[in-house]
Coordinates of N, CA and C in Angstrom, one line a residue:
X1339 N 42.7 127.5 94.9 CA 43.0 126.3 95.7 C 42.0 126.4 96.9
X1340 N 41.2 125.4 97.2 CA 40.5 125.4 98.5 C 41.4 125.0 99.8
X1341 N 40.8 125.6 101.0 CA 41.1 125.6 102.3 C 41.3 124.1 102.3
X1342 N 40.5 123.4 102.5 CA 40.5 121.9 102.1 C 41.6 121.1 101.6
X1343 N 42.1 121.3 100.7 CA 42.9 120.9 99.9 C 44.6 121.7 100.3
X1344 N 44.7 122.5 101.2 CA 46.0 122.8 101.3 C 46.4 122.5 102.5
X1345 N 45.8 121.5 103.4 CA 46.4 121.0 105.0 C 46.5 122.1 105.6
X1346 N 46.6 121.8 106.8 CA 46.9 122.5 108.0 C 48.0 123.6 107.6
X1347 N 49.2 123.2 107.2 CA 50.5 124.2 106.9 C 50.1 124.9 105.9
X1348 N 49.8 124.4 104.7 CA 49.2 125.4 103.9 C 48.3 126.3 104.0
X1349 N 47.2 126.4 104.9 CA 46.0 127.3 105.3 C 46.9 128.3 106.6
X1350 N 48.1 128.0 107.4 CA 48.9 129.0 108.0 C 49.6 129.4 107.3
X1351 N 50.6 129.1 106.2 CA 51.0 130.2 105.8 C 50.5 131.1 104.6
X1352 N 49.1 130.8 103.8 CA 48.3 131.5 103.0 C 48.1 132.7 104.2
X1353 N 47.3 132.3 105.4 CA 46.7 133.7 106.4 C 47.9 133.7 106.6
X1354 N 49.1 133.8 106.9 CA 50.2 134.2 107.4 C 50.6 135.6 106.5
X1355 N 50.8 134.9 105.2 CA 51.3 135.6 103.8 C 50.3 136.7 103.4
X1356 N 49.1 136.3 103.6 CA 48.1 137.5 103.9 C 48.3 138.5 104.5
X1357 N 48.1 138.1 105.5 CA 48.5 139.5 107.2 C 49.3 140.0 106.4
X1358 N 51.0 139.4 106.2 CA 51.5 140.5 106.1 C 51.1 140.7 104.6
X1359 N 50.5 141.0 103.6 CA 50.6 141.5 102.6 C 49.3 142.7 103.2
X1360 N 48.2 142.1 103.7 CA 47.7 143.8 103.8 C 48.1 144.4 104.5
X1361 N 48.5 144.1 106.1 CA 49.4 145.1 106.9 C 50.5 146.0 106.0
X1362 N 51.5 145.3 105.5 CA 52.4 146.4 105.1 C 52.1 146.8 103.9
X1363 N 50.9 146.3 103.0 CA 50.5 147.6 102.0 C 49.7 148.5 103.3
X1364 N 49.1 148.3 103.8 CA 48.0 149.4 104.3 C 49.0 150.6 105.2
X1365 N 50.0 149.9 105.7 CA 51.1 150.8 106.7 C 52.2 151.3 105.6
X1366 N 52.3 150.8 104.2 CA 53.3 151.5 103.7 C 51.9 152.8 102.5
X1367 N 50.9 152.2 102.6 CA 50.1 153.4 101.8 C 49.4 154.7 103.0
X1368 N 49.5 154.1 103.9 CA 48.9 155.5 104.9 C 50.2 156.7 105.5
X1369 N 51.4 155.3 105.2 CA 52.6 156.2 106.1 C 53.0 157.5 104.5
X1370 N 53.1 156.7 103.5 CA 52.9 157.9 102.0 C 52.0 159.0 101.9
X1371 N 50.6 158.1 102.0 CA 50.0 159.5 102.0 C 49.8 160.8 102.7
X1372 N 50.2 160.3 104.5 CA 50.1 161.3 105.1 C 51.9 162.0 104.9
X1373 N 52.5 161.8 104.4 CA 54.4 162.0 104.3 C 53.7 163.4 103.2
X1374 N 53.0 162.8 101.8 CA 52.8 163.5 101.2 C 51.7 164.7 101.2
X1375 N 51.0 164.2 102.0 CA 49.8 165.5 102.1 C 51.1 166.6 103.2
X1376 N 51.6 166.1 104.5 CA 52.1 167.0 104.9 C 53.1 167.6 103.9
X1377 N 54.3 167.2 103.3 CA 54.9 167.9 102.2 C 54.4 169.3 101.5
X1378 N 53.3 168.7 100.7 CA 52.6 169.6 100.2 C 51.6 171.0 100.7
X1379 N 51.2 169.9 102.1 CA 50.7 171.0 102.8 C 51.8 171.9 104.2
X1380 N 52.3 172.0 104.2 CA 53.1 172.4 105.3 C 54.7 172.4 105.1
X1381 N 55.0 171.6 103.9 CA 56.6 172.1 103.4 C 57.5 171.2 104.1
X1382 N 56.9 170.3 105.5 CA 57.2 169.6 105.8 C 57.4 168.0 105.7
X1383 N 58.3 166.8 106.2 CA 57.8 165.8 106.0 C 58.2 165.1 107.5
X1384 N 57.7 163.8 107.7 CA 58.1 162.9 108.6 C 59.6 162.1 108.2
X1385 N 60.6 162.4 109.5 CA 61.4 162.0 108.7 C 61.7 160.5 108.6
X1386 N 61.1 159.5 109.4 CA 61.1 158.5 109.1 C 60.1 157.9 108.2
X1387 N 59.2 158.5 107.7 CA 58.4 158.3 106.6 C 59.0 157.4 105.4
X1388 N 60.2 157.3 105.1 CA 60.8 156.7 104.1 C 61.5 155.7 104.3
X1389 N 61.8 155.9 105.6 CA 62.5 154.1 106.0 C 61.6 153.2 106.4
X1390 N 60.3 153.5 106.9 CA 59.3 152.3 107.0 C 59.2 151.5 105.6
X1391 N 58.5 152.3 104.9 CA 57.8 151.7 103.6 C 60.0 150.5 103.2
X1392 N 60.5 151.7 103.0 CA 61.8 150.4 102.5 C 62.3 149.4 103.5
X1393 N 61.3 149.0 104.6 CA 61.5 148.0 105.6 C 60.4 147.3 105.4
X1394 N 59.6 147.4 104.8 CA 58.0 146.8 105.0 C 58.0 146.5 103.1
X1395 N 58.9 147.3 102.3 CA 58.5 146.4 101.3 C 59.3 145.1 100.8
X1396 N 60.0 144.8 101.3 CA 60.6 143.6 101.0 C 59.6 142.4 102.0
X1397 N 59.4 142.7 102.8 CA 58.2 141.5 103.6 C 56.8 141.3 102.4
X1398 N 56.1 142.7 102.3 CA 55.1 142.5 101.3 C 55.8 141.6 99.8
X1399 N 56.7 141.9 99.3 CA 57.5 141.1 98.0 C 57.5 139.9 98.3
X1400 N 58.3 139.4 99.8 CA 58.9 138.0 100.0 C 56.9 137.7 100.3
X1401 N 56.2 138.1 101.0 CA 54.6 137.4 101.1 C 54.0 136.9 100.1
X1402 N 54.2 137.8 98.8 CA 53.3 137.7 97.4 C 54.2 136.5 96.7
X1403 N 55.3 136.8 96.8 CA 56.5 135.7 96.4 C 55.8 133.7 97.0
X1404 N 55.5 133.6 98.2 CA 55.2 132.6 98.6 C 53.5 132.0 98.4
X1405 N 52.9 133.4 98.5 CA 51.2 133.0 98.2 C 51.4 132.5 96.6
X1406 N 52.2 133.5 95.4 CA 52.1 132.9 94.4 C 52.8 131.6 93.7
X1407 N 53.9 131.2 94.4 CA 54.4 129.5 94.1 C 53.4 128.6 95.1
X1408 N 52.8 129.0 96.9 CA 51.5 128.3 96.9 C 50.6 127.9 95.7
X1409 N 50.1 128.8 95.0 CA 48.8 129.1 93.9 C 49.4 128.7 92.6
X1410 N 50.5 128.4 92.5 CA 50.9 128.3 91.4 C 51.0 128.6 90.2
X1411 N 51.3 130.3 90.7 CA 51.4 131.4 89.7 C 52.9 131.8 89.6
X1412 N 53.9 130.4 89.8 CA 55.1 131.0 89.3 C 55.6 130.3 88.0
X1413 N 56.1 130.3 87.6 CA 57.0 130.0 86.0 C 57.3 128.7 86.5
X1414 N 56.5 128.0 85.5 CA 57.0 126.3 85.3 C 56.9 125.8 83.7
X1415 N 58.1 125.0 83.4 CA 58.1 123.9 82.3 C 57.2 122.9 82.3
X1416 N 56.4 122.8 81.8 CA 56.1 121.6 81.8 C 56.2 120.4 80.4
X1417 N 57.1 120.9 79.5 CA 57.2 119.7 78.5 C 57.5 118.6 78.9
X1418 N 58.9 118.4 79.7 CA 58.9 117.3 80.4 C 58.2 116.2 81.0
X1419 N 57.4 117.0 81.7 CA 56.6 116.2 82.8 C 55.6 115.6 81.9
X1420 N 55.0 116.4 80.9 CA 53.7 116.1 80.0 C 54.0 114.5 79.3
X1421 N 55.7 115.0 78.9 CA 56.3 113.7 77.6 C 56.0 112.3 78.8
X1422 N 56.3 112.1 79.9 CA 56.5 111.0 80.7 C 55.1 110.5 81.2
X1423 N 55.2 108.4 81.1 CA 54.1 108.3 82.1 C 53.6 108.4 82.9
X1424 N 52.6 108.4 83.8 CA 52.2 108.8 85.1 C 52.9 108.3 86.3
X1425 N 53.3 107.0 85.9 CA 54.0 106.6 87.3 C 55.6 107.8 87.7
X1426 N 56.1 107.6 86.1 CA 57.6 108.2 85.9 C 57.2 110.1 86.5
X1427 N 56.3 110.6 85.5 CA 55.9 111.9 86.5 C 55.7 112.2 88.0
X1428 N 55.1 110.9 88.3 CA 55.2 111.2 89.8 C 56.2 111.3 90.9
X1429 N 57.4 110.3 89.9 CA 58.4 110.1 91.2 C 59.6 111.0 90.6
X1430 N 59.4 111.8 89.6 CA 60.3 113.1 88.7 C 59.9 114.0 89.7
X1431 N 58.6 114.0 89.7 CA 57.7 115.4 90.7 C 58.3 115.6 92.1
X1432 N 58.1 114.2 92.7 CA 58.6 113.5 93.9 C 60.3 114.0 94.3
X1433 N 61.0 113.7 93.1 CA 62.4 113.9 93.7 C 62.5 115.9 93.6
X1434 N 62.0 116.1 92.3 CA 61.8 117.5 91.7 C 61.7 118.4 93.2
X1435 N 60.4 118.0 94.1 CA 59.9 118.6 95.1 C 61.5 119.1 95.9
X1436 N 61.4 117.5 96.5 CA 62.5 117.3 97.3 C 63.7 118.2 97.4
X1437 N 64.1 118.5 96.1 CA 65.2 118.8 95.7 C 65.2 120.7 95.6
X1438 N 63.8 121.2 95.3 CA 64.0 122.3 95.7 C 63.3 123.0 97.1
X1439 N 62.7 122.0 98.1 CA 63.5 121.7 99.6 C 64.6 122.3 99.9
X1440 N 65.3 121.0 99.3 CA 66.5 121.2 99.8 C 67.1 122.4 99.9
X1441 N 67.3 123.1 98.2 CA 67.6 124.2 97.7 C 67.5 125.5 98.2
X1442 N 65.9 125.5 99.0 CA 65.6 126.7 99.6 C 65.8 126.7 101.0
X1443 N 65.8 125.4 101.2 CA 66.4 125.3 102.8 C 68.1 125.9 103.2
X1444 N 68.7 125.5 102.0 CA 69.9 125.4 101.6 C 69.8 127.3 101.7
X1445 N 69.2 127.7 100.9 CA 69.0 129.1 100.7 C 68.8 129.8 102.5
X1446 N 68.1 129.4 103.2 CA 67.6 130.2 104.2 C 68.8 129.9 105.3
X1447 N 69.4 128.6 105.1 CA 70.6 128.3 106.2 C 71.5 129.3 106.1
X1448 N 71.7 129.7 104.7 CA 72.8 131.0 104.2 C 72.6 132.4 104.8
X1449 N 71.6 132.1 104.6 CA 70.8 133.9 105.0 C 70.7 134.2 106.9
X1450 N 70.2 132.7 107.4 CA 70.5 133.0 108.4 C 72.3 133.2 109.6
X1451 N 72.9 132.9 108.4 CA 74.3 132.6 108.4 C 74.7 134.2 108.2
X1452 N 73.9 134.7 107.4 CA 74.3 136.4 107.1 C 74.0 137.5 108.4
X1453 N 72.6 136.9 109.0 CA 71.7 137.7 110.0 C 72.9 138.5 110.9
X1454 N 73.5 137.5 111.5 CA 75.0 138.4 112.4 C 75.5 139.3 111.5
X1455 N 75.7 139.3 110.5 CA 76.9 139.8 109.8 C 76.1 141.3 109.4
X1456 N 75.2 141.0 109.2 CA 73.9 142.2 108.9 C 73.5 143.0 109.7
X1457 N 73.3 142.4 111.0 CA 72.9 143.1 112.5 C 73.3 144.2 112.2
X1458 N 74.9 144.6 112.3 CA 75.1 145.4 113.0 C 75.0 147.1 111.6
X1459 N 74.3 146.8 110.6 CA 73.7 147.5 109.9 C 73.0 148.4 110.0
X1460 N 72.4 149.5 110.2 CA 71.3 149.6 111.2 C 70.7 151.1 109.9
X1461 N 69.5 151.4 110.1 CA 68.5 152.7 109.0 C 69.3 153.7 109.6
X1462 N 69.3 154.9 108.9 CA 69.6 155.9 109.5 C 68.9 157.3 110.6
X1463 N 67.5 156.7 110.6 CA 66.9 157.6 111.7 C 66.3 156.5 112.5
X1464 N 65.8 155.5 111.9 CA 64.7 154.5 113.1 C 66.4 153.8 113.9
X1465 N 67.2 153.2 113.0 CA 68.2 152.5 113.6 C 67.7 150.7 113.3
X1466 N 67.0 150.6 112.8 CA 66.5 149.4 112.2 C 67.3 148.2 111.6
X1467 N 67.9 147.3 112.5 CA 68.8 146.5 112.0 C 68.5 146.2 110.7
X1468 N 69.6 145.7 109.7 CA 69.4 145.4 108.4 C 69.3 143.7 108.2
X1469 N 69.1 143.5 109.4 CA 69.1 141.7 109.5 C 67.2 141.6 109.5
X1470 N 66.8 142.9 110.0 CA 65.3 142.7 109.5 C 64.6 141.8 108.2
X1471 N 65.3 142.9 106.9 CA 64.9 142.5 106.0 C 65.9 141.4 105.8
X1472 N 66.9 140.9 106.0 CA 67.2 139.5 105.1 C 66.2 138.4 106.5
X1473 N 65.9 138.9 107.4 CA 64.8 138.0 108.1 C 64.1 137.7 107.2
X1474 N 62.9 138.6 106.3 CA 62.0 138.5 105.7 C 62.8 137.2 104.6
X1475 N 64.0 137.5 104.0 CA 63.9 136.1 103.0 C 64.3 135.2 103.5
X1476 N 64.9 135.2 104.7 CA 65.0 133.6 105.3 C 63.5 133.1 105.6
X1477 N 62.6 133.8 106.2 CA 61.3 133.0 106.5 C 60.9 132.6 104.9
X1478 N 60.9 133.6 104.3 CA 59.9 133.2 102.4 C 61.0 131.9 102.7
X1479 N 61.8 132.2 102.4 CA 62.7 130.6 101.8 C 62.2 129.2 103.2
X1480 N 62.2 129.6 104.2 CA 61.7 128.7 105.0 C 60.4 128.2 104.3
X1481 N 59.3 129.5 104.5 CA 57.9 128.9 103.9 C 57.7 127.9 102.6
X1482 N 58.8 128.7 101.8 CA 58.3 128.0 100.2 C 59.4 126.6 100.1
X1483 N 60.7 126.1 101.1 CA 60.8 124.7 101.4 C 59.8 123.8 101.9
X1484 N 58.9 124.5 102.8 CA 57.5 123.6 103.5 C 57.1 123.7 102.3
X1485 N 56.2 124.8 101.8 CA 55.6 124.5 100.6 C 55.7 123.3 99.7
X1486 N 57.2 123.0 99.2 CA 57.9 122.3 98.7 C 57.9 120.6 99.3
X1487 N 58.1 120.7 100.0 CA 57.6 119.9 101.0 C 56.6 118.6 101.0
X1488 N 55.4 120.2 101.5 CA 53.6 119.4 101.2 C 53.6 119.2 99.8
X1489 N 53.8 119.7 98.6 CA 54.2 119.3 97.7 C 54.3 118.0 97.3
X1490 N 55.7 117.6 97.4 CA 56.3 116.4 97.5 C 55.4 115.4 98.0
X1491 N 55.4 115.6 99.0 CA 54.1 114.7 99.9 C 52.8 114.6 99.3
X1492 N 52.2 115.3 98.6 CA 51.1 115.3 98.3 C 51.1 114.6 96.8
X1493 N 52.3 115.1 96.0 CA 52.2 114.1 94.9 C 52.9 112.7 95.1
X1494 N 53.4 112.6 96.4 CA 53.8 110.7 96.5 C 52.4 110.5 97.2
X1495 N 52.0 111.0 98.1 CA 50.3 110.1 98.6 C 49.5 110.1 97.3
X1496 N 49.4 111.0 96.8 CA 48.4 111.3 95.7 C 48.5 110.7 94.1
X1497 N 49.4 111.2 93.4 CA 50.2 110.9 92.5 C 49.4 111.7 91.2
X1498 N 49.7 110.9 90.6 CA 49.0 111.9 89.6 C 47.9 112.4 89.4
X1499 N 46.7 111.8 90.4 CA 45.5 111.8 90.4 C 45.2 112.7 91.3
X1500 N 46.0 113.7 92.1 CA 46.1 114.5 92.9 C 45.2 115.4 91.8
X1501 N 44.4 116.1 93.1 CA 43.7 117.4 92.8 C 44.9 119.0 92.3
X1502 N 44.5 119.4 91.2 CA 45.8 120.6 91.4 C 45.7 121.2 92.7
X1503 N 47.1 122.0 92.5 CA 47.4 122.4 94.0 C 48.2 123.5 93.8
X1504 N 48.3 123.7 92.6 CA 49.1 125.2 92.6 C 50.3 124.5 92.8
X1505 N 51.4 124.9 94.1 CA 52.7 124.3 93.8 C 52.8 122.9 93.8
X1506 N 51.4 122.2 94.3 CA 51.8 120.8 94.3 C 51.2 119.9 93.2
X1507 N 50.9 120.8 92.0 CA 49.8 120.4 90.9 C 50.9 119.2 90.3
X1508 N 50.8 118.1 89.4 CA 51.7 117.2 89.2 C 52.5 117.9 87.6
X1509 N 51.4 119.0 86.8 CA 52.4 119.7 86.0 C 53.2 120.7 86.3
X1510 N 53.4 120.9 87.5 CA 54.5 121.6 87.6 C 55.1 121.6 89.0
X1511 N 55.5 120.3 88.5 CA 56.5 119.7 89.6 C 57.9 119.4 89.6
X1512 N 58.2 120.5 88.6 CA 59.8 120.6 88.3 C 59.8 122.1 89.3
X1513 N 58.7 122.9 89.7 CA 59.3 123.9 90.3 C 59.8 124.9 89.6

């Protein structure tokens, strides 16, 4: 998908989803290797060495999770959409969008509905609230309702003549 073609929201949260996918690969692969070289070499380990990476991998998951329904590398039907005219596909696509909006908006209201209840959770050596990581899926679910969104938007301005778009391509606008 070009820069071009994904507006303004979509070109923030691609670099957004980025950052964090190299940061917490690069901090969950250096905080390992050095865990493991000391191990090995010294009999020793760091003992928070293993709660980072299980705090940093659910952000890298929920990042790759949103770049790939951007790109439109997640599982879609499309028999549907194929069987119907162009006008009927568009405004299927149109509600289709809308609807899993809703759904994931629906999703992240829940989650941040959990964050209290989560708080008071905490790692056992950093002390790392456990509302961290359900942070991480309330934003993905935030990001991939926008997604959803520009989507929608782009196949009612566009319609079927829309350039693909990964999640906003018009064959796979059932989501």
């Amino acid at each position: 998908m070009s820069n071009a073609s994904q507006g303004v929201v979509g070109r923030v949260i691609a670099w957004s989803c980025q950052a964090v996918l190299w940061v917490s690969t690069t901090l969950i692969f250096f905080i390992l290797t050095a865990n493991t070289l000391l191990r090995y070499s010294t009999g020793s380990s760091l003992q928070w060495a293993n709660e980072v990476p299980e705090l940093l991998f659910p952000w890298l998951v929920m990042a790759g999770v949103v770049l790939a329904a951007q790109h439109g590398s997640h599982i879609a039907t499309t028999f549907l959409m194929e069987s119907l005219k162009a006008p009927a596909r568009r405004w299927l696509g149109v509600v289709g969008w809308l609807v899993v909006a809703a759904l994931y908006g629906t999703l992240a209201k829940a989650t941040f509905g959990l964050l209290e209840i989560v708080h008071d959770e905490k790692s056992a050596i950093l002390h790392v609230p456990s509302s961290v990581t359900y942070g991480c899926v309330m934003v993905a679910m935030v990001l991939l309702a926008l997604l959803a969104l520009q989507s929608a938007w782009r196949l009612l301005r566009h319609g079927a003549a829309a350039p693909a778009q990964g999640a906003g391509s018009p064959s796979t606008a059932q989501g």
